[in-house]
PDB file of C-alpha atoms in Angstrom:
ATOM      1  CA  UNK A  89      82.369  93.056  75.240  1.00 82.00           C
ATOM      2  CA  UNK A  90      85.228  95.384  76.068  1.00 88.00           C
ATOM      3  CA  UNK A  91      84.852  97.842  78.822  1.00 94.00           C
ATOM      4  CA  UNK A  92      84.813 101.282  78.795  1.00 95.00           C
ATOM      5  CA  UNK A  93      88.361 101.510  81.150  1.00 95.00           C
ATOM      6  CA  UNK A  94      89.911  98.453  78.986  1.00 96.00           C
ATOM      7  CA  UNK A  95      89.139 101.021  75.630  1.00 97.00           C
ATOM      8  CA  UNK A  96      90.804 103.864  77.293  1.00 97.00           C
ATOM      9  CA  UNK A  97      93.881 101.359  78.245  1.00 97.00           C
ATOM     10  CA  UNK A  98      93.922 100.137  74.533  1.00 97.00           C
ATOM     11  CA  UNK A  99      93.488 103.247  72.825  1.00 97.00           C
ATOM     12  CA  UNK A 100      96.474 104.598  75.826  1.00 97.00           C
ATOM     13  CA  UNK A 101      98.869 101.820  74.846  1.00 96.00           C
ATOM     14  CA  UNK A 102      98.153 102.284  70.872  1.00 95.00           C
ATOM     15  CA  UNK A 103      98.242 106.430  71.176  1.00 95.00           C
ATOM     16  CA  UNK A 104     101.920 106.114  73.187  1.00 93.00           C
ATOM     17  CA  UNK A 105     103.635 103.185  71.813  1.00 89.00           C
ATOM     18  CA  UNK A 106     104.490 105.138  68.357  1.00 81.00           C
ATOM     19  CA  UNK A 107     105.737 108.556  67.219  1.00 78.00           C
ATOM     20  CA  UNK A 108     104.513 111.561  68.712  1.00 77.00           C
ATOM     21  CA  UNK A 109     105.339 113.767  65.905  1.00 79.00           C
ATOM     22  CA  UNK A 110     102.688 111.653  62.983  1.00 88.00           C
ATOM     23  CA  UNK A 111      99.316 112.240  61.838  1.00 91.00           C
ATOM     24  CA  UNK A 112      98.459 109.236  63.176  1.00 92.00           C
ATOM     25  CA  UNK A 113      99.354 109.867  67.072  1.00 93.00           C
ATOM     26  CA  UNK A 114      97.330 113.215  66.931  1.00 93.00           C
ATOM     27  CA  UNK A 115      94.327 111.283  65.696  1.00 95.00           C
ATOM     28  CA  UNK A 116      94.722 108.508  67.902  1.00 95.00           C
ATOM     29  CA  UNK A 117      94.954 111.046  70.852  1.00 94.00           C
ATOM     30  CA  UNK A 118      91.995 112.475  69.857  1.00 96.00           C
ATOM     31  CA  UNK A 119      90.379 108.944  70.189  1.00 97.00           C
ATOM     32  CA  UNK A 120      91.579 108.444  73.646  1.00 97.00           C
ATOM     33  CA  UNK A 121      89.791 111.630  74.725  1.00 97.00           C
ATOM     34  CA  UNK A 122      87.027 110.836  73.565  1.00 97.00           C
ATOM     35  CA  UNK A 123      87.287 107.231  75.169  1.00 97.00           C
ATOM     36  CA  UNK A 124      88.187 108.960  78.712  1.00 96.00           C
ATOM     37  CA  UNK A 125      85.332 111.101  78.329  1.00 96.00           C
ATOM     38  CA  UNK A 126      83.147 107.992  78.375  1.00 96.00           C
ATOM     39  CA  UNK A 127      84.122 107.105  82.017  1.00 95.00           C
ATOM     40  CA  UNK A 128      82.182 107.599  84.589  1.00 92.00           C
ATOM     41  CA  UNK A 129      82.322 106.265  87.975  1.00 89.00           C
ATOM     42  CA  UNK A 130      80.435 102.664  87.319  1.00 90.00           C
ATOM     43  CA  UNK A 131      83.062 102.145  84.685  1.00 91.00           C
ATOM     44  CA  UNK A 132      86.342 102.642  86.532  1.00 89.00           C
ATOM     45  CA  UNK A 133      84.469 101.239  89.729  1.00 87.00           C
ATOM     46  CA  UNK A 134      84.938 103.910  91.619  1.00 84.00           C
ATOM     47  CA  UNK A 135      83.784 103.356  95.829  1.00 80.00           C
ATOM     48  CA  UNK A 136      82.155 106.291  96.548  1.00 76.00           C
ATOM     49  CA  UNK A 137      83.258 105.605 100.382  1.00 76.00           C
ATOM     50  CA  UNK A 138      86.376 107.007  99.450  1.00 73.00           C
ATOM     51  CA  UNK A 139      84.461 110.814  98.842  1.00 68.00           C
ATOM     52  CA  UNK A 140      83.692 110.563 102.231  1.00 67.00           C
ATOM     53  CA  UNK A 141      85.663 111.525 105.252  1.00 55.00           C
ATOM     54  CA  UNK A 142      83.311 108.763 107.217  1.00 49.00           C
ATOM     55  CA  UNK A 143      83.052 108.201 110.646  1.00 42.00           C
ATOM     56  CA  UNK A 144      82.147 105.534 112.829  1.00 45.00           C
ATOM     57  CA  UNK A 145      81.105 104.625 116.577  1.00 40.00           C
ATOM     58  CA  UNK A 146      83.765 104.774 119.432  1.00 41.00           C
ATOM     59  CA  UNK A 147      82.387 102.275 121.816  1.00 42.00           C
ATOM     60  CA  UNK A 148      81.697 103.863 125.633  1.00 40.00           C
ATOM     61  CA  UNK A 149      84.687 101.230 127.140  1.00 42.00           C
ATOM     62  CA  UNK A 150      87.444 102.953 125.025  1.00 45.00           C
ATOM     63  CA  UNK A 151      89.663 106.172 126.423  1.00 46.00           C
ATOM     64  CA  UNK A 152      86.871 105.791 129.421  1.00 44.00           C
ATOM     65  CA  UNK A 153      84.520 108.124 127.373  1.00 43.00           C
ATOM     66  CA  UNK A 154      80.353 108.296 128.498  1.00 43.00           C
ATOM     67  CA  UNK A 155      78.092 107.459 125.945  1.00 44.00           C
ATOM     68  CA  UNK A 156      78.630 106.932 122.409  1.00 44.00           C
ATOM     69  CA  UNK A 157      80.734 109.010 121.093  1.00 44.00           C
ATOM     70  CA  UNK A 158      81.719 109.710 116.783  1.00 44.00           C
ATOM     71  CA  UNK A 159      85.093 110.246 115.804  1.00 44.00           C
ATOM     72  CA  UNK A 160      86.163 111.766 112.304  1.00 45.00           C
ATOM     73  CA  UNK A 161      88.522 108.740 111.047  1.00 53.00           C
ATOM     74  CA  UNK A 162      91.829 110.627 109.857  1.00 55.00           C
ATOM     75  CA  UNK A 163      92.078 109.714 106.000  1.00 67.00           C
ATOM     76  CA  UNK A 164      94.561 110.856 103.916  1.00 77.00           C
ATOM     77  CA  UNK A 165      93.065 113.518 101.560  1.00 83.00           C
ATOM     78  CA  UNK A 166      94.059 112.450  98.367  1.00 86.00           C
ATOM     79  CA  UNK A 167      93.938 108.400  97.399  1.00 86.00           C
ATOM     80  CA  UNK A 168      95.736 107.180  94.299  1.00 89.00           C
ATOM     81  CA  UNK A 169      94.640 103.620  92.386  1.00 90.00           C
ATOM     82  CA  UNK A 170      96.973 102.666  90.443  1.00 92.00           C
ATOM     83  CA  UNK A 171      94.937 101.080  86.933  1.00 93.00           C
ATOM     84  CA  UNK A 172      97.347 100.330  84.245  1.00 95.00           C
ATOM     85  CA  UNK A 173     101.345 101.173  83.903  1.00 95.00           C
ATOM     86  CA  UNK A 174     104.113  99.624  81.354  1.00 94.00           C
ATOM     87  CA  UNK A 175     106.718 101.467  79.621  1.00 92.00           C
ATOM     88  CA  UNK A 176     104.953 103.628  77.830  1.00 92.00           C
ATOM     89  CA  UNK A 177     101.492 104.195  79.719  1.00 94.00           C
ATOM     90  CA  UNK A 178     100.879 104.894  83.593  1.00 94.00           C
ATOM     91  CA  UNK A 179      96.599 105.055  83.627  1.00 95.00           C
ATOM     92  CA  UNK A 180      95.233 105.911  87.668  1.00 93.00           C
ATOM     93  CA  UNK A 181      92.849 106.945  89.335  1.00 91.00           C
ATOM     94  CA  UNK A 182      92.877 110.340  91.769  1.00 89.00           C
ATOM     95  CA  UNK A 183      90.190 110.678  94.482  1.00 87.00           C
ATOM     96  CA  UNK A 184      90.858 114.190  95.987  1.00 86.00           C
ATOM     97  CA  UNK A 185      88.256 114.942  99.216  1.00 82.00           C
ATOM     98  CA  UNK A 186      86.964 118.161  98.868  1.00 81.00           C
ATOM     99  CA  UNK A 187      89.420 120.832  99.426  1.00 84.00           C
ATOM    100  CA  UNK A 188      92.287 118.744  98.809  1.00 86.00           C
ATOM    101  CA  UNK A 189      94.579 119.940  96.482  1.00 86.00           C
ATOM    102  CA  UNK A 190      97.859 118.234  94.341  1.00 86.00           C
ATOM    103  CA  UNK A 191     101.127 120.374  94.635  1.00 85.00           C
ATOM    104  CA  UNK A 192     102.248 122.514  91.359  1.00 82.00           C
ATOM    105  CA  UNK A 193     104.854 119.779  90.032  1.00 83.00           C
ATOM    106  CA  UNK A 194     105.747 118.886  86.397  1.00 84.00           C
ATOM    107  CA  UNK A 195     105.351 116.244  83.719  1.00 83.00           C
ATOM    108  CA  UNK A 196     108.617 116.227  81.352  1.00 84.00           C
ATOM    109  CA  UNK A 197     108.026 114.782  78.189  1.00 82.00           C
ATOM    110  CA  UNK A 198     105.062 113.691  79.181  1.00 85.00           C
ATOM    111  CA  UNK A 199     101.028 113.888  77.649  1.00 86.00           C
ATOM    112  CA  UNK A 200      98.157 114.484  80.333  1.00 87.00           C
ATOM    113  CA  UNK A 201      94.576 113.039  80.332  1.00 90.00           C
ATOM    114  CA  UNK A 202      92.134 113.926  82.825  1.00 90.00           C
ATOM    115  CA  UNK A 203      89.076 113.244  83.184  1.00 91.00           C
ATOM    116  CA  UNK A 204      86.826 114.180  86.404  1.00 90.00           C
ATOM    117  CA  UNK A 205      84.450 111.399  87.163  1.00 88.00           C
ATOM    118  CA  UNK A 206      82.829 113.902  90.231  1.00 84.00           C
ATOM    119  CA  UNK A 207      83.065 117.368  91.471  1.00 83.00           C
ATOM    120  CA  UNK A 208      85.297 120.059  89.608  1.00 86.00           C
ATOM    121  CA  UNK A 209      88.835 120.820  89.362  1.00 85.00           C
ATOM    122  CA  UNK A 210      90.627 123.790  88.569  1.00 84.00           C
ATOM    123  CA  UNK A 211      93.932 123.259  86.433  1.00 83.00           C
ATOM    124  CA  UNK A 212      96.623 125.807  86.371  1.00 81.00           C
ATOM    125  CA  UNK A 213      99.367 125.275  83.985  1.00 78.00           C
ATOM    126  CA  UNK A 214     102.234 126.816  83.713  1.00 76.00           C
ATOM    127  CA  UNK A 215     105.291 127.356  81.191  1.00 76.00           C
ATOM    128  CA  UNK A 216     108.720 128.418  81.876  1.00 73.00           C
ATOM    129  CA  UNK A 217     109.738 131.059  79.561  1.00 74.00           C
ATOM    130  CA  UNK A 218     113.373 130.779  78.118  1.00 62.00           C
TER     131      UNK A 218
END
C-alpha cells in the first residue's frame, strides 16, 4: 500500500516532469492538491516535540545554582526536513514555532504547494508590476 507522502511525491514528480503549459499538467496539479490535502501529521511523521520550545532540568551542581532550576532550551524557530528533491521536485517539511515567521523572498519559475498540517498561516503574495 502506498502512503499518503509517497502519493504526493508521485503525483509531484509526474505534475513537474512535463509541460507546464498542457491540459494535462493543470489536471495533474489539481491531483497533487488534492493528494497534499490528505496529509496530516501521522502521514508525514511529523514529532510533535518539535512544536514545542521544551525545557528540561538544570541539575543543582551546574553554574553553582540552588535547587532545581528549568531552563528554556534555545531552538531555532523555524526547522526544515528536507522529504524529497531531484531536478524537478524539492518536497519539505516547515515546522514554524508559534510566532515565527519566513522572510518575504521569491520563487522564480517556480509552483507552490502548501499544506498546514497544524496551526494557521497567513500568506501574503506579492507581484511586481512592470
Amino acid at each position: 500500500m502506498t502512503s499518503k507522502i509517497e502519493c504526493v511525491i508521485k503525483q509531484a514528480i509526474t505534475t513537474f516532469s512535463g509541460s507546464y503549459t498542457s491540459k494535462a499538467f493543470h489536471d495533474n496539479l489539481i491531483k497533487l492538491k488534492r493528494n497534499a490535502n490528505e496529509l496530516d501529521a501521522r502521514s508525514i511523521g511529523l514529532d510533535f516535540r518539535l512544536l514545542r520550545w521544551d525545557t528540561y532540568e538544570l541539575n543543582n551542581n551546574l553554574d553553582k545554582l540552588s535547587g532545581s532550576t528549568f531552563i528554556r532550551r534555545h531552538q531555532a524557530p523555524v526547522t526544515y526536513i528536507e522529504v524529497f528533491e531531484d531536478e524537478n521536485v524539492s518536497i519539505g517539511v516547515f515546522v514554524l514555532r508559534d510566532g515565527a515567521k519566513i522572510p518575504l523572498h521569491d520563487h522564480p519559475y517556480m509552483y507552490g504547494v502548501l499544506k498546514v498540517i497544524y496551526g494557521k498561516v497567513k500568506v501574503q503574495s506579492y507581484t511586481p508590476c512592470g
